[in-house]
Amino acid sequence: MRYEHLVEVNDPRVPLLPLLTRAQLWRGLVRRAEQPWEFVLGLNGATVHARGHEGAVATLTRTLDFGSFVVHDRVLLTPLEQTRIETEAAAGFPASSLTIRIEEPHPQRLYLRFVYESAAVDGQGELDAVTVGLRNQAYEQADIDTVGRIRELAEQGLL
């Protein structure tokens, strides 16, 4: 499964909306990686087990606690460019990844490109079109909410 979409961050058609800088947007994405409970509904807690570097890329190894479900993942942070979350497979759930890439086709025209990828789950066939559509809508809404939360943090002077 692969699903990809864009969220516009700075919309020149909305003049009252304060512009975010690339640096603010980046700091918001780093905060999302380090403090995911501020962005992810239903998350009871998160623990960062290790921090490291692979060249210029910073890495985090985390456990996310959703109560009856625990997720183990690794986050790769490429400064001012992208974050990538690589999630380990778990019972009934395949390994998956989410890449969030900052795009700036024109000065101050910032977008976030979200790319979701996962393998099929053993024993499960393809999802029907309605289920896929609902899942994709949920991804999009969560990603719009992420941009909204980053905007709130910037307005509070926290980025």
PDB file of C-alpha atoms in Angstrom:
ATOM      1  CA  MET A   1       0.000   0.000   0.000  1.00  0.00           C
ATOM      2  CA  ARG A   2       1.200   3.488  -0.841  1.00  0.00           C
ATOM      3  CA  TYR A   3      -0.668   6.708  -0.243  1.00  0.00           C
ATOM      4  CA  GLU A   4       0.710  10.170  -0.850  1.00  0.00           C
ATOM      5  CA  HIS A   5      -0.719  13.675  -0.548  1.00  0.00           C
ATOM      6  CA  LEU A   6       0.265  17.329  -0.024  1.00  0.00           C
ATOM      7  CA  VAL A   7      -0.810  19.779   2.668  1.00  0.00           C
ATOM      8  CA  GLU A   8      -0.310  23.445   1.844  1.00  0.00           C
ATOM      9  CA  VAL A   9       1.265  25.287   4.767  1.00  0.00           C
ATOM     10  CA  ASN A  10       1.420  28.891   3.554  1.00  0.00           C
ATOM     11  CA  ASP A  11      -1.549  29.869   1.423  1.00  0.00           C
ATOM     12  CA  PRO A  12      -1.182  33.335  -0.175  1.00  0.00           C
ATOM     13  CA  ARG A  13      -4.961  33.409  -0.765  1.00  0.00           C
ATOM     14  CA  VAL A  14      -5.432  33.695   3.020  1.00  0.00           C
ATOM     15  CA  PRO A  15      -3.663  36.976   3.867  1.00  0.00           C
ATOM     16  CA  LEU A  16      -4.570  36.892   7.581  1.00  0.00           C
ATOM     17  CA  LEU A  17      -2.857  33.547   8.065  1.00  0.00           C
ATOM     18  CA  PRO A  18       0.669  34.172   9.417  1.00  0.00           C
ATOM     19  CA  LEU A  19       3.399  32.666   7.248  1.00  0.00           C
ATOM     20  CA  LEU A  20       5.474  29.889   8.756  1.00  0.00           C
ATOM     21  CA  THR A  21       9.156  29.781   7.926  1.00  0.00           C
ATOM     22  CA  ARG A  22      10.866  26.606   6.784  1.00  0.00           C
ATOM     23  CA  ALA A  23      12.798  26.613  10.092  1.00  0.00           C
ATOM     24  CA  GLN A  24       9.570  26.849  12.152  1.00  0.00           C
ATOM     25  CA  LEU A  25       8.005  24.057  10.125  1.00  0.00           C
ATOM     26  CA  TRP A  26      11.114  21.924  10.626  1.00  0.00           C
ATOM     27  CA  ARG A  27      11.171  22.546  14.390  1.00  0.00           C
ATOM     28  CA  GLY A  28       7.503  21.530  14.486  1.00  0.00           C
ATOM     29  CA  LEU A  29       8.282  18.244  12.729  1.00  0.00           C
ATOM     30  CA  VAL A  30      11.139  17.559  15.149  1.00  0.00           C
ATOM     31  CA  ARG A  31       8.786  18.261  18.049  1.00  0.00           C
ATOM     32  CA  ARG A  32       6.286  15.813  16.517  1.00  0.00           C
ATOM     33  CA  ALA A  33       9.030  13.159  16.540  1.00  0.00           C
ATOM     34  CA  GLU A  34      10.243  13.906  20.066  1.00  0.00           C
ATOM     35  CA  GLN A  35       6.877  14.656  21.704  1.00  0.00           C
ATOM     36  CA  PRO A  36       4.347  12.702  19.612  1.00  0.00           C
ATOM     37  CA  TRP A  37       1.638  12.824  22.297  1.00  0.00           C
ATOM     38  CA  GLU A  38       1.120  16.482  21.321  1.00  0.00           C
ATOM     39  CA  PHE A  39       0.126  15.396  17.804  1.00  0.00           C
ATOM     40  CA  VAL A  40      -1.271  11.848  17.909  1.00  0.00           C
ATOM     41  CA  LEU A  41      -4.756  11.209  19.269  1.00  0.00           C
ATOM     42  CA  GLY A  42      -5.064   8.182  21.532  1.00  0.00           C
ATOM     43  CA  LEU A  43      -1.375   8.069  22.386  1.00  0.00           C
ATOM     44  CA  ASN A  44      -0.937   7.361  26.101  1.00  0.00           C
ATOM     45  CA  GLY A  45       2.813   7.889  26.172  1.00  0.00           C
ATOM     46  CA  ALA A  46       6.064   7.670  24.283  1.00  0.00           C
ATOM     47  CA  THR A  47       9.607   6.768  25.235  1.00  0.00           C
ATOM     48  CA  VAL A  48      12.717   7.661  23.272  1.00  0.00           C
ATOM     49  CA  HIS A  49      15.171   4.817  23.920  1.00  0.00           C
ATOM     50  CA  ALA A  50      18.110   5.975  21.855  1.00  0.00           C
ATOM     51  CA  ARG A  51      19.352   8.971  19.908  1.00  0.00           C
ATOM     52  CA  GLY A  52      22.069   8.829  17.302  1.00  0.00           C
ATOM     53  CA  HIS A  53      23.321  10.034  13.951  1.00  0.00           C
ATOM     54  CA  GLU A  54      23.896   8.457  10.576  1.00  0.00           C
ATOM     55  CA  GLY A  55      25.961  11.156   8.916  1.00  0.00           C
ATOM     56  CA  ALA A  56      23.833  14.314   8.886  1.00  0.00           C
ATOM     57  CA  VAL A  57      20.662  12.363   9.703  1.00  0.00           C
ATOM     58  CA  ALA A  58      19.600  12.278  13.363  1.00  0.00           C
ATOM     59  CA  THR A  59      17.879   9.100  14.563  1.00  0.00           C
ATOM     60  CA  LEU A  60      15.474   8.294  17.383  1.00  0.00           C
ATOM     61  CA  THR A  61      14.375   4.839  18.491  1.00  0.00           C
ATOM     62  CA  ARG A  62      10.999   5.015  20.220  1.00  0.00           C
ATOM     63  CA  THR A  63       8.154   3.074  21.762  1.00  0.00           C
ATOM     64  CA  LEU A  64       4.661   4.506  21.443  1.00  0.00           C
ATOM     65  CA  ASP A  65       2.069   3.344  23.982  1.00  0.00           C
ATOM     66  CA  PHE A  66      -1.558   3.247  22.841  1.00  0.00           C
ATOM     67  CA  GLY A  67      -2.715   1.266  25.892  1.00  0.00           C
ATOM     68  CA  SER A  68      -3.448  -2.223  24.597  1.00  0.00           C
ATOM     69  CA  PHE A  69      -1.232  -1.660  21.575  1.00  0.00           C
ATOM     70  CA  VAL A  70       2.476  -0.757  21.565  1.00  0.00           C
ATOM     71  CA  VAL A  71       4.406   0.459  18.529  1.00  0.00           C
ATOM     72  CA  HIS A  72       8.184   0.297  18.104  1.00  0.00           C
ATOM     73  CA  ASP A  73       9.651   2.627  15.527  1.00  0.00           C
ATOM     74  CA  ARG A  74      12.693   4.496  14.354  1.00  0.00           C
ATOM     75  CA  VAL A  75      12.659   8.129  13.249  1.00  0.00           C
ATOM     76  CA  LEU A  76      15.165   9.594  10.798  1.00  0.00           C
ATOM     77  CA  LEU A  77      15.449  13.391  10.783  1.00  0.00           C
ATOM     78  CA  THR A  78      17.115  14.980   7.756  1.00  0.00           C
ATOM     79  CA  PRO A  79      17.543  18.620   8.817  1.00  0.00           C
ATOM     80  CA  LEU A  80      15.171  21.090   7.159  1.00  0.00           C
ATOM     81  CA  GLU A  81      14.158  18.460   4.577  1.00  0.00           C
ATOM     82  CA  GLN A  82      12.230  15.477   5.897  1.00  0.00           C
ATOM     83  CA  THR A  83      11.336  13.098   8.665  1.00  0.00           C
ATOM     84  CA  ARG A  84      10.858   9.381   8.131  1.00  0.00           C
ATOM     85  CA  ILE A  85       9.226   7.041  10.615  1.00  0.00           C
ATOM     86  CA  GLU A  86       9.913   3.335  10.111  1.00  0.00           C
ATOM     87  CA  THR A  87       7.508   1.219  12.139  1.00  0.00           C
ATOM     88  CA  GLU A  88       8.239  -2.408  13.008  1.00  0.00           C
ATOM     89  CA  ALA A  89       5.689  -5.083  12.148  1.00  0.00           C
ATOM     90  CA  ALA A  90       3.452  -6.261  15.004  1.00  0.00           C
ATOM     91  CA  ALA A  91       0.762  -8.919  15.368  1.00  0.00           C
ATOM     92  CA  GLY A  92      -1.749  -8.224  12.611  1.00  0.00           C
ATOM     93  CA  PHE A  93       0.068  -5.094  11.442  1.00  0.00           C
ATOM     94  CA  PRO A  94       2.740  -4.948   8.723  1.00  0.00           C
ATOM     95  CA  ALA A  95       5.921  -2.936   8.853  1.00  0.00           C
ATOM     96  CA  SER A  96       5.223   0.531   7.536  1.00  0.00           C
ATOM     97  CA  SER A  97       6.728   3.952   7.012  1.00  0.00           C
ATOM     98  CA  LEU A  98       5.673   7.566   6.907  1.00  0.00           C
ATOM     99  CA  THR A  99       7.856  10.136   5.180  1.00  0.00           C
ATOM    100  CA  ILE A 100       7.059  13.820   5.672  1.00  0.00           C
ATOM    101  CA  ARG A 101       8.980  15.986   3.240  1.00  0.00           C
ATOM    102  CA  ILE A 102       9.132  19.795   3.239  1.00  0.00           C
ATOM    103  CA  GLU A 103       8.652  21.204  -0.261  1.00  0.00           C
ATOM    104  CA  GLU A 104       9.089  24.844  -1.258  1.00  0.00           C
ATOM    105  CA  PRO A 105       8.420  25.264  -5.000  1.00  0.00           C
ATOM    106  CA  HIS A 106       8.525  29.067  -4.619  1.00  0.00           C
ATOM    107  CA  PRO A 107       9.876  31.231  -1.784  1.00  0.00           C
ATOM    108  CA  GLN A 108       7.561  30.995   1.257  1.00  0.00           C
ATOM    109  CA  ARG A 109       5.185  28.583  -0.585  1.00  0.00           C
ATOM    110  CA  LEU A 110       5.664  25.700   1.828  1.00  0.00           C
ATOM    111  CA  TYR A 111       4.002  22.321   1.527  1.00  0.00           C
ATOM    112  CA  LEU A 112       4.351  19.069   3.404  1.00  0.00           C
ATOM    113  CA  ARG A 113       4.273  15.890   1.322  1.00  0.00           C
ATOM    114  CA  PHE A 114       3.110  12.870   3.329  1.00  0.00           C
ATOM    115  CA  VAL A 115       3.974   9.427   1.949  1.00  0.00           C
ATOM    116  CA  TYR A 116       2.527   6.365   3.696  1.00  0.00           C
ATOM    117  CA  GLU A 117       3.823   2.922   2.743  1.00  0.00           C
ATOM    118  CA  SER A 118       3.161  -0.543   4.133  1.00  0.00           C
ATOM    119  CA  ALA A 119       3.320  -4.152   3.096  1.00  0.00           C
ATOM    120  CA  ALA A 120       0.243  -6.355   2.966  1.00  0.00           C
ATOM    121  CA  VAL A 121      -0.684  -8.254   6.113  1.00  0.00           C
ATOM    122  CA  ASP A 122      -0.260 -12.022   5.781  1.00  0.00           C
ATOM    123  CA  GLY A 123      -3.605 -13.752   5.433  1.00  0.00           C
ATOM    124  CA  GLN A 124      -5.497 -10.586   4.518  1.00  0.00           C
ATOM    125  CA  GLY A 125      -6.507  -9.782   0.985  1.00  0.00           C
ATOM    126  CA  GLU A 126      -6.666  -6.346  -0.543  1.00  0.00           C
ATOM    127  CA  LEU A 127      -8.794  -3.816   1.315  1.00  0.00           C
ATOM    128  CA  ASP A 128     -11.995  -2.760  -0.398  1.00  0.00           C
ATOM    129  CA  ALA A 129     -12.216   0.709  -1.971  1.00  0.00           C
ATOM    130  CA  VAL A 130     -14.422   2.121   0.798  1.00  0.00           C
ATOM    131  CA  THR A 131     -12.002   1.037   3.536  1.00  0.00           C
ATOM    132  CA  VAL A 132      -9.037   2.424   1.612  1.00  0.00           C
ATOM    133  CA  GLY A 133     -10.881   5.711   1.053  1.00  0.00           C
ATOM    134  CA  LEU A 134     -11.743   6.037   4.753  1.00  0.00           C
ATOM    135  CA  ARG A 135      -8.184   5.250   5.800  1.00  0.00           C
ATOM    136  CA  ASN A 136      -6.807   7.836   3.383  1.00  0.00           C
ATOM    137  CA  GLN A 137      -9.280  10.456   4.649  1.00  0.00           C
ATOM    138  CA  ALA A 138      -8.139   9.735   8.214  1.00  0.00           C
ATOM    139  CA  TYR A 139      -4.495  10.154   7.165  1.00  0.00           C
ATOM    140  CA  GLU A 140      -5.267  13.471   5.470  1.00  0.00           C
ATOM    141  CA  GLN A 141      -7.179  14.835   8.450  1.00  0.00           C
ATOM    142  CA  ALA A 142      -4.412  13.814  10.865  1.00  0.00           C
ATOM    143  CA  ASP A 143      -1.862  15.513   8.602  1.00  0.00           C
ATOM    144  CA  ILE A 144      -3.919  18.713   8.352  1.00  0.00           C
ATOM    145  CA  ASP A 145      -4.171  18.609  12.156  1.00  0.00           C
ATOM    146  CA  THR A 146      -0.363  18.273  12.340  1.00  0.00           C
ATOM    147  CA  VAL A 147       0.074  21.484  10.343  1.00  0.00           C
ATOM    148  CA  GLY A 148      -2.530  23.184  12.542  1.00  0.00           C
ATOM    149  CA  ARG A 149      -0.684  22.102  15.690  1.00  0.00           C
ATOM    150  CA  ILE A 150       2.649  23.339  14.290  1.00  0.00           C
ATOM    151  CA  ARG A 151       0.975  26.651  13.488  1.00  0.00           C
ATOM    152  CA  GLU A 152      -0.359  26.884  17.099  1.00  0.00           C
ATOM    153  CA  LEU A 153       3.098  26.178  18.518  1.00  0.00           C
ATOM    154  CA  ALA A 154       4.639  28.836  16.263  1.00  0.00           C
ATOM    155  CA  GLU A 155       2.020  31.402  17.290  1.00  0.00           C
ATOM    156  CA  GLN A 156       2.828  30.641  20.950  1.00  0.00           C
ATOM    157  CA  GLY A 157       6.510  31.285  20.257  1.00  0.00           C
ATOM    158  CA  LEU A 158       7.447  27.658  20.985  1.00  0.00           C
ATOM    159  CA  LEU A 159       9.150  27.022  17.642  1.00  0.00           C
TER     160      LEU A 159
END
